[in-house]
Each structure stands twice: as structure tokens, then as C-alpha cells.
Coordinates of C-alpha atoms in Angstrom, one line a residue:
X1 CA 0.0 0.0 0.0
X2 CA 1.1 3.6 -0.7
X3 CA 0.1 5.9 2.0
X4 CA 0.1 9.7 2.2
X5 CA 3.5 11.2 2.9
X6 CA 2.1 13.1 5.9
X7 CA -1.0 12.3 8.0
X8 CA -4.4 13.7 7.2
X9 CA -5.4 16.3 9.8
X10 CA -8.0 15.1 12.3
X11 CA -10.7 17.5 11.2
X12 CA -10.6 16.1 7.6
X13 CA -10.7 12.4 8.6
X14 CA -14.5 11.8 8.2
X15 CA -15.8 12.9 4.9
X16 CA -19.5 12.5 4.4
X17 CA -20.4 11.5 0.8
X18 CA -22.9 13.5 -1.2
X19 CA -26.3 12.4 -2.5
X20 CA -24.7 12.5 -6.0
X21 CA -22.3 9.8 -4.7
X22 CA -25.2 7.8 -3.4
X23 CA -26.7 7.5 -6.9
X24 CA -23.6 5.4 -7.8
X25 CA -22.8 1.9 -6.6
X26 CA -19.8 1.5 -4.3
X27 CA -19.0 -1.7 -6.3
X28 CA -18.6 0.2 -9.6
X29 CA -15.0 1.1 -10.5
X30 CA -13.6 3.3 -13.3
X31 CA -10.8 1.5 -15.1
X32 CA -8.2 3.2 -17.2
X33 CA -4.9 2.2 -18.8
X34 CA -2.2 4.7 -19.9
X35 CA 0.3 3.3 -22.4
X36 CA 3.9 4.7 -22.8
X37 CA 6.1 3.5 -25.6
X38 CA 9.8 3.0 -25.0
X39 CA 11.8 6.3 -25.1
X40 CA 15.2 4.6 -24.8
X41 CA 15.3 5.0 -21.0
X42 CA 14.2 1.6 -19.5
X43 CA 15.3 2.1 -15.9
X44 CA 11.9 0.9 -14.7
X45 CA 13.1 0.3 -11.1
X46 CA 13.8 4.0 -10.8
X47 CA 10.6 4.9 -12.6
X48 CA 8.6 2.8 -10.2
X49 CA 10.3 4.4 -7.2
X50 CA 9.5 7.9 -8.6
X51 CA 5.9 6.8 -9.2
X52 CA 5.5 5.6 -5.6
X53 CA 7.2 8.6 -4.0
X54 CA 5.1 11.1 -6.0
X55 CA 1.9 9.1 -5.4
X56 CA 2.6 9.3 -1.6
X57 CA 3.0 13.0 -1.9
X58 CA -0.2 13.8 -3.8
X59 CA -2.3 11.6 -1.6
X60 CA -1.8 14.3 1.0
X61 CA -4.2 16.5 -1.1
X62 CA -6.2 13.6 -2.5
X63 CA -6.6 12.2 1.0
X64 CA -10.1 10.7 0.5
X65 CA -8.7 8.4 -2.1
X66 CA -6.3 6.9 0.5
X67 CA -9.2 6.2 2.9
X68 CA -11.9 3.5 3.1
X69 CA -15.6 3.8 2.4
X70 CA -18.0 2.9 5.2
X71 CA -21.4 2.2 3.7
X72 CA -23.4 2.1 6.9
X73 CA -22.4 5.6 7.8
X74 CA -22.2 7.0 4.3
X75 CA -18.7 8.3 5.0
X76 CA -15.2 8.0 3.7
X77 CA -12.9 7.2 6.6
X78 CA -9.8 9.2 5.6
X79 CA -7.6 7.0 7.6
X80 CA -4.5 7.0 5.4
X81 CA -4.6 3.3 4.8
X82 CA -3.5 4.0 1.3
X83 CA -4.0 2.9 -2.3
X84 CA -2.9 -0.5 -3.6
X85 CA 0.2 -0.4 -5.8
X86 CA 1.5 -3.5 -7.7
X87 CA 4.1 -4.2 -10.4
X88 CA 3.8 -6.6 -13.2
X89 CA 6.3 -7.9 -15.8
X90 CA 4.6 -8.3 -19.2
X91 CA 5.9 -10.6 -21.9
X92 CA 3.6 -9.2 -24.6
X93 CA 4.4 -6.5 -27.1
X94 CA 3.3 -3.0 -26.3
X95 CA 3.3 -1.9 -30.0
X96 CA 0.7 -4.5 -30.8
X97 CA -1.5 -3.1 -28.0
X98 CA -1.1 0.4 -29.4
X99 CA -2.4 -0.9 -32.7
X100 CA -5.6 -1.8 -30.8
X101 CA -5.9 -5.2 -32.2
X102 CA -8.8 -7.4 -31.0
X103 CA -6.4 -10.2 -30.4
X104 CA -4.8 -8.2 -27.6
X105 CA -8.0 -7.6 -25.7
X106 CA -7.3 -10.4 -23.2
X107 CA -3.8 -9.0 -22.5
X108 CA -5.2 -5.5 -22.0
X109 CA -7.6 -6.8 -19.4
X110 CA -4.6 -8.0 -17.3
X111 CA -3.0 -4.5 -17.3
X112 CA -5.3 -3.0 -14.7
X113 CA -6.0 -4.4 -11.3
X114 CA -9.3 -6.0 -10.6
X115 CA -10.9 -5.1 -7.3
X116 CA -12.2 -7.9 -5.2
X117 CA -14.7 -5.5 -3.5
X118 CA -14.7 -6.7 0.1
X119 CA -15.5 -4.3 2.9
X120 CA -12.7 -2.0 3.8
X121 CA -11.1 -2.4 0.4
X122 CA -8.9 0.3 -1.2
X123 CA -10.7 3.0 -3.2
X124 CA -7.8 3.2 -5.7
X125 CA -5.8 0.3 -7.2
X126 CA -2.8 0.9 -9.4
X127 CA -0.7 -1.5 -11.5
X128 CA 2.7 -0.5 -13.1
X129 CA 3.3 -2.8 -16.1
X130 CA 6.8 -3.2 -17.5
X131 CA 7.0 -4.8 -21.0
X132 CA 9.9 -7.0 -21.8
X133 CA 10.1 -5.5 -25.3
X134 CA 10.2 -1.9 -23.9
X135 CA 7.6 0.6 -22.7
X136 CA 5.3 0.7 -19.7
X137 CA 1.6 0.9 -19.0
X138 CA -0.1 2.3 -15.9
X139 CA -3.4 0.7 -15.1
X140 CA -5.7 2.0 -12.4
X141 CA -9.2 1.4 -11.0
X142 CA -11.0 4.1 -8.9
X143 CA -14.3 3.4 -7.2
X144 CA -17.1 5.4 -8.8
X145 CA -18.7 5.9 -5.4
X146 CA -16.2 8.7 -4.7
X147 CA -15.0 9.8 -8.1
X148 CA -16.2 10.6 -11.6
X149 CA -14.0 10.7 -14.7
X150 CA -13.1 14.3 -14.2
X151 CA -11.8 13.4 -10.7
X152 CA -9.8 10.5 -12.0
X153 CA -8.1 12.4 -14.8
X154 CA -7.4 15.3 -12.4
X155 CA -5.8 12.8 -10.0
X156 CA -3.6 11.2 -12.7
X157 CA -2.5 14.6 -14.2
X158 CA -1.6 15.8 -10.7
X159 CA 0.3 12.6 -10.0
X160 CA 2.2 13.0 -13.3
X161 CA 3.1 16.6 -12.6
X162 CA 4.5 15.6 -9.2
X163 CA 6.4 12.7 -10.6
X164 CA 8.0 14.7 -13.5
X165 CA 8.5 18.1 -11.9
X166 CA 8.2 17.6 -8.1
X167 CA 5.3 18.1 -5.7
X168 CA 6.1 21.8 -5.3
X169 CA 5.0 22.3 -8.9
X170 CA 1.5 21.1 -8.2
X171 CA -0.2 24.5 -8.1
X172 CA -3.8 23.7 -7.4
X173 CA -5.2 21.3 -4.8
X174 CA -8.5 19.6 -5.4
X175 CA -11.6 20.6 -3.5
X176 CA -13.7 18.0 -1.7
X177 CA -16.5 20.3 -0.7
X178 CA -19.3 18.8 -2.7
X179 CA -20.9 17.0 0.2
X180 CA -21.3 20.3 2.0
X181 CA -23.3 21.6 -0.9
X182 CA -25.2 18.4 -1.5
X183 CA -25.4 16.4 1.8
X184 CA -26.3 12.7 1.7
X185 CA -30.0 11.8 2.1
X186 CA -31.6 9.0 4.1
X187 CA -34.3 8.6 1.5
X188 CA -32.0 7.3 -1.2
X189 CA -31.7 3.5 -1.3
X190 CA -28.4 1.9 -2.3
X191 CA -28.4 1.6 -6.1
X192 CA -28.4 -1.6 -8.0
X193 CA -26.6 0.0 -10.9
X194 CA -28.2 -1.5 -14.0
X195 CA -27.4 -5.1 -13.5
X196 CA -28.2 -6.5 -17.0
X197 CA -31.7 -7.7 -17.5
X198 CA -30.2 -10.2 -20.0
X199 CA -27.4 -11.1 -17.6
X200 CA -27.3 -14.6 -19.0
X201 CA -26.1 -13.3 -22.4
X202 CA -22.6 -12.5 -23.4
X203 CA -21.6 -8.8 -23.5
X204 CA -18.6 -7.9 -25.7
X205 CA -16.7 -4.6 -26.0
X206 CA -15.2 -3.3 -29.3
X207 CA -13.5 -0.1 -30.2
X208 CA -14.7 2.0 -33.2
X209 CA -12.5 4.9 -34.3
X210 CA -14.0 8.0 -36.0
X211 CA -11.1 9.9 -37.4
X212 CA -11.1 13.7 -37.7
X213 CA -11.7 13.2 -41.5
X214 CA -14.7 11.0 -40.9
X215 CA -16.2 13.4 -38.4
X216 CA -15.8 16.3 -40.9
X217 CA -17.8 14.2 -43.4
X218 CA -20.4 13.4 -40.8
X219 CA -20.8 17.0 -39.7
X220 CA -21.1 18.1 -43.4
X221 CA -23.8 15.5 -44.0
X222 CA -25.8 16.7 -41.0
X223 CA -25.3 20.4 -41.6
X224 CA -26.6 20.0 -45.2
X225 CA -29.8 18.5 -43.8
X226 CA -30.5 21.0 -41.0
X227 CA -30.1 24.1 -43.1
X228 CA -27.5 25.6 -40.8
X229 CA -29.9 25.9 -37.8
X230 CA -27.3 24.1 -35.6
X231 CA -23.7 23.2 -36.2
X232 CA -23.3 19.7 -34.6
X233 CA -20.4 18.9 -32.3
X234 CA -18.2 15.8 -32.7
X235 CA -19.8 14.2 -29.7
X236 CA -23.3 14.9 -31.0
X237 CA -22.7 13.3 -34.5
X238 CA -20.9 10.2 -33.1
X239 CA -23.6 9.7 -30.5
X240 CA -26.3 10.1 -33.2
X241 CA -24.7 7.7 -35.7
X242 CA -24.3 5.0 -33.0
X243 CA -27.9 5.6 -31.6
X244 CA -29.3 5.5 -35.2
X245 CA -27.4 2.2 -35.8
X246 CA -28.6 0.7 -32.6
X247 CA -32.2 1.7 -33.5
X248 CA -31.9 0.0 -36.9
X249 CA -30.3 -3.1 -35.3
X250 CA -33.2 -3.3 -32.8
X251 CA -35.7 -3.1 -35.7
X252 CA -33.9 -5.9 -37.5
X253 CA -34.0 -8.1 -34.4
X254 CA -37.6 -7.4 -33.4
X255 CA -39.3 -6.7 -36.7
X256 CA -40.4 -3.2 -35.8
X257 CA -39.1 0.1 -34.6
X258 CA -38.8 0.2 -30.8
X259 CA -38.9 3.2 -28.5
X260 CA -35.6 4.1 -26.8
X261 CA -34.2 6.4 -24.3
X262 CA -30.6 7.7 -24.6
X263 CA -28.8 8.8 -21.5
X264 CA -25.6 11.0 -21.8
X265 CA -23.5 11.6 -18.7
X266 CA -23.1 15.3 -18.2
X267 CA -20.3 17.1 -16.2
X268 CA -22.0 19.9 -14.2
X269 CA -18.8 21.8 -13.2
X270 CA -19.3 25.4 -14.2
X271 CA -22.9 24.7 -15.4
X272 CA -25.1 25.5 -12.4
X273 CA -26.0 28.7 -10.6
X274 CA -24.3 27.8 -7.3
X275 CA -20.8 28.8 -6.1
X276 CA -19.3 25.3 -6.6
X277 CA -15.5 25.4 -6.9
X278 CA -14.3 24.5 -10.4
X279 CA -11.8 22.1 -9.0
X280 CA -14.4 20.1 -7.1
X281 CA -13.6 16.4 -7.0
X282 CA -16.0 13.6 -6.3
X283 CA -19.1 12.9 -8.4
X284 CA -20.6 16.0 -10.0
X285 CA -22.4 14.5 -12.9
X286 CA -26.0 14.4 -14.2
X287 CA -27.6 12.8 -17.1
X288 CA -29.1 14.4 -20.3
X289 CA -32.0 12.4 -21.7
X290 CA -33.1 12.1 -25.3
X291 CA -36.1 10.1 -26.6
X292 CA -37.0 8.1 -29.7
X293 CA -40.7 7.0 -29.9
X294 CA -42.1 4.3 -32.2
X295 CA -44.2 6.9 -34.1
X296 CA -41.0 8.7 -35.1
X297 CA -40.7 6.3 -38.1
X298 CA -40.5 9.3 -40.5
X299 CA -37.7 10.8 -38.6
X300 CA -34.9 8.2 -38.7
X301 CA -32.3 10.1 -40.7
X302 CA -29.0 10.9 -39.1
X303 CA -29.9 14.6 -38.7
X304 CA -33.0 13.6 -36.8
X305 CA -30.9 11.7 -34.2
X306 CA -28.5 14.6 -34.0
X307 CA -31.4 16.9 -33.2
X308 CA -32.6 14.6 -30.5
X309 CA -29.1 14.4 -28.9
X310 CA -28.6 18.2 -29.2
X311 CA -32.0 19.0 -27.7
X312 CA -31.5 16.6 -24.8
X313 CA -28.1 18.2 -23.9
X314 CA -29.4 21.7 -24.5
X315 CA -32.3 21.1 -22.2
X316 CA -30.0 19.8 -19.5
X317 CA -27.6 22.8 -19.8
X318 CA -30.6 25.1 -19.6
X319 CA -32.1 23.3 -16.6
X320 CA -28.7 23.2 -14.7
X321 CA -28.2 27.0 -15.3
X322 CA -31.3 27.7 -13.3
X323 CA -30.4 25.5 -10.4
X324 CA -29.6 27.6 -7.3
X325 CA -30.1 25.2 -4.5
X326 CA -29.5 21.7 -3.3
X327 CA -33.2 20.8 -3.3
X328 CA -33.7 22.0 -6.9
X329 CA -30.9 19.9 -8.2
X330 CA -32.0 16.9 -6.2
X331 CA -35.6 17.1 -7.6
X332 CA -34.2 17.3 -11.2
X333 CA -31.7 14.5 -10.8
X334 CA -34.2 12.2 -9.0
X335 CA -36.7 12.7 -11.8
X336 CA -34.1 11.7 -14.3
X337 CA -33.0 8.7 -12.3
X338 CA -36.5 7.4 -12.0
X339 CA -37.2 7.8 -15.7
X340 CA -34.0 6.0 -16.5
X341 CA -34.7 3.1 -14.2
X342 CA -38.2 2.8 -15.6
X343 CA -36.8 2.6 -19.1
X344 CA -34.3 0.0 -18.1
X345 CA -37.0 -2.2 -16.6
X346 CA -39.4 -2.0 -19.5
X347 CA -38.8 -5.0 -21.8
X348 CA -40.5 -3.2 -24.8
X349 CA -38.1 -0.2 -24.6
X350 CA -34.4 0.1 -25.1
X351 CA -32.0 2.1 -23.0
X352 CA -28.7 3.3 -24.4
X353 CA -26.2 4.7 -21.9
X354 CA -23.4 7.0 -23.1
X355 CA -20.4 8.5 -21.3
X356 CA -18.2 11.1 -22.9
X357 CA -14.6 11.8 -21.7
X358 CA -13.9 14.1 -24.7
X359 CA -12.1 17.3 -24.0
X360 CA -10.8 15.9 -20.7
X361 CA -7.0 15.9 -20.1
X362 CA -6.7 12.3 -21.0
X363 CA -3.4 12.6 -22.9
X364 CA -1.8 15.2 -20.6
X365 CA -0.4 12.6 -18.1
X366 CA 3.4 13.0 -18.6
X367 CA 5.2 11.3 -15.8
X368 CA 8.6 12.3 -17.1
X369 CA 8.9 9.9 -20.1
X370 CA 6.5 11.6 -22.5
X371 CA 2.8 11.7 -22.9
X372 CA 0.9 8.4 -23.4
X373 CA 0.8 6.9 -26.8
X374 CA -2.7 5.6 -26.1
X375 CA -5.3 5.6 -23.3
X376 CA -7.9 3.0 -23.1
X377 CA -10.8 2.0 -20.9
X378 CA -11.4 -1.6 -19.8
X379 CA -14.2 -4.1 -20.3
X380 CA -16.8 -3.9 -17.5
X381 CA -18.5 -7.4 -17.4
X382 CA -22.2 -7.5 -18.2
X383 CA -22.7 -3.8 -18.8
X384 CA -24.0 -2.4 -22.1
X385 CA -22.6 1.1 -22.5
X386 CA -20.8 3.4 -24.9
X387 CA -17.7 5.4 -23.8
X388 CA -16.5 8.2 -26.0
X389 CA -12.9 9.5 -25.7
X390 CA -10.7 11.7 -27.9
X391 CA -8.1 10.2 -30.2
X392 CA -4.6 11.2 -29.3
X393 CA -4.5 13.9 -32.0
X394 CA -7.6 15.5 -30.5
X395 CA -9.5 15.5 -33.8
X396 CA -11.2 12.1 -33.8
X397 CA -13.2 10.1 -31.3
X398 CA -12.8 6.5 -30.1
X399 CA -16.1 4.9 -29.3
X400 CA -15.8 1.9 -26.9
X401 CA -19.1 0.0 -27.4
X402 CA -20.3 -2.8 -25.2
X403 CA -23.2 -4.8 -26.5
X404 CA -24.7 -8.3 -26.3
X405 CA -22.8 -10.5 -28.7
X406 CA -25.6 -11.0 -31.2
X407 CA -26.3 -7.2 -31.3
X408 CA -22.6 -6.5 -31.8
X409 CA -22.5 -8.7 -34.9
X410 CA -25.3 -6.7 -36.5
X411 CA -23.9 -3.3 -35.2
X412 CA -20.4 -3.7 -36.7
X413 CA -21.8 -4.7 -40.1
X414 CA -24.1 -1.6 -40.4
X415 CA -23.1 0.5 -43.4
X416 CA -22.8 3.7 -41.5
X417 CA -20.5 2.2 -38.9
X418 CA -18.4 0.5 -41.6
X419 CA -18.3 3.7 -43.7
X420 CA -17.3 6.1 -40.9
X421 CA -15.0 3.9 -38.9
X422 CA -13.1 2.4 -41.8
X423 CA -9.8 3.5 -43.3
X424 CA -11.1 4.4 -46.8
X425 CA -12.1 8.0 -46.1

């Protein structure tokens, strides 16, 4: 275990979680892997020592992550027990992983630690992987109960800065004040976070890359159809083309158009009318909802789905901008949560869950041996979901799509998916 380099002050040792944290299961972890090709300096023993020392230093400001979650009391015991840190020697080839080949999926799944989830388990698990052929990868899992993607990437970027330049160069400490704005509530039951209703079926994950050139084509197609009323974003067009494809796949499987609800995770930092610190860490996310109804059969073109995505996000931004109190945000979030759960439990309706990490500092984590050559997520067993993340050049988007095996076979053969994620662009 890596513990903070100095003890957490007594007055900070009991951190109540927020009701936003309560919405997320303590058993869900956010897994990420950062890949670093060889730069000629393969002193991995020294690298690991630097990683551990700098990790210990930044845990003094990310002190909740070194604690333990106590479910009965809805608190993080900031007891400095530390984060789990392990090392692994890898016989595989990093260059093959960077190519993203499907054959390397099994190896990739071994590069991040897998939490066993007992009581009093670490909130953060880290694995430093050293490839025999050169290069390293850092895999980590952070419990979603106390951190969203923004928090994870802030943590990693801060750790990288401390490792490369020294802890004194870390200029901004994170804020853990969200529970004081949004205190936990006794009325919220512990979530059973979307355990698959078809849990007996096999869920597979595949990566689909929309290059900058492909996105330019997609945006041009959509813009020509909407008469310039709205210039779609990269995230909107990728979400729309995937949603449209999933709608067509569902029609092929069931013989008719089916209603669906699309949920898109939304970062609320800087979006609400409350004095929330911009550097707030924890969970500060909501969900933007978009609807497709079975009587929309005349509106199944790509621009129609872009409009639905755009309106869902626009409405969420507008609603958040009017929020000026804890109660107002809770009423809004609870309404969304109930609608999402109802959609999930209705067998005649499809729910598509999207998470976007685009424009987050995914590729800024330079520990002293360069920025990562690639950053990937990890397969989460049994969960159907779509994760969107920038390509390294910042122009394209990687879509990590998890679907039931039979649905994936139809999805990957859809003409739009083949056209806009292929190489002939």
C-alpha cells in the first residue's frame, strides 16, 4: 500500500459522501490504462520508485482516495490506509497493444488491477506494467462511489506533474466540498446499478475509431440537412450515428421500430448557478436524456438523431443553469434517475447509456517519459454502454461500445459504422 507522505489532519478524517455519490454503486470502478512506448530509458526500477514517492505526496491532497468507504455511515474514513500499488512484468508486445488489435483484448484486461470488492477495500488500485520489449503501462481502477471521470483524470494529471517536476510544482489542490453543498439523504436507497436484465447473455466490447476526417464528413452531411440551424459537435454526431445504428439493429431483431431512451452523462462543473469550486472532486455529474418514440418512423435520418441528442443536452444545460439550491438539483436528478430506471426495466423499450470523456485531459499525463501513446478503458463485465474519448490527435473520437454478442454482430456490419470507422475516407 502507498500511504500519504504526511497524516491527514484530524478535522478532515471523516468525509460524508454527497447524495450525488449515493446515486452510484460502491461496487462500480472506473478502469483506465495509460500506455507509454519506450523512449530509450528503460530504468523501470527508478521509474517505479518515482511513481511511488510522488503518489505518496499527492495523496496528502487527494486524501479521501487513500481512505476507506463505510457504507453504513455514508462516509469515507480518511484513515490514510493507502492505495494499492503493484508491479507486473509483461511478456507481450506494447506496439501490438497500441495498434488496438482485437487479439490483444485479453492481454489488455490484465494490465489494470481488478478489485475484489470486500468491505474496507482500497478505493484506488494501481498496477505498473513493464513490457519486456520496452515501454510501460499504468493501469488503475478508482471506485465510482467517490470519483467521476473528471476526478480520475485530475488525480492522474496531478500525479504525473508531481512525478515529473516535483510536488512543489502542483499549483492547485482539489476541493472535496461537494458533500457540504449536496449532503447525503436517508431517502436514497443503495443503487443496484443497472445489472443487466439479460445477464445470461454474453456482452462484448469493441473499439470503433471515428477519425477527424470521418467526423468532418459526418458533420457536413448533418449540416446540409438541418439548413444551418445548428452546427453539430463531434460528440453529437458520433452519439447520433451510434444511436441510429442501434435503433436499426433493434428493428432488425424485433421486426419493428422500438422506442428508446438515450442517456448521456453530463459534467455539471461550471454549469449550475451555485458557487461550486471549479476544481471540485467527487461525483458531480448528471444525465441528459433524449427520446425516440415508435411513431417517429418518418424521422430516422442521421440529422433527426443529431437533433434529439442536441435537444437533450441543450435542455440539461438550460435546466442546470437555473439550479440555485441543493433541493432544486435533487428534484431534477431524482426525476431523471426514476425515468432512466423505468426505461431500463421495460422489456419493450431500449436504454442506451453513453459516457463522454472528450475534452478531458486524458493525454496530458506525462510522468517524465513523455505523454501516453494511447489511453484505453477496460471491459466492464455484463454492462452495455458506450464510452467516447478523444483520439490522441484530438480531432477524432474513439467509441468503446459494449453490446450483447448478437447485437454487436449486426452493429459492426451496419453500413454507417463501416463507412465512418473504416480507413477508406
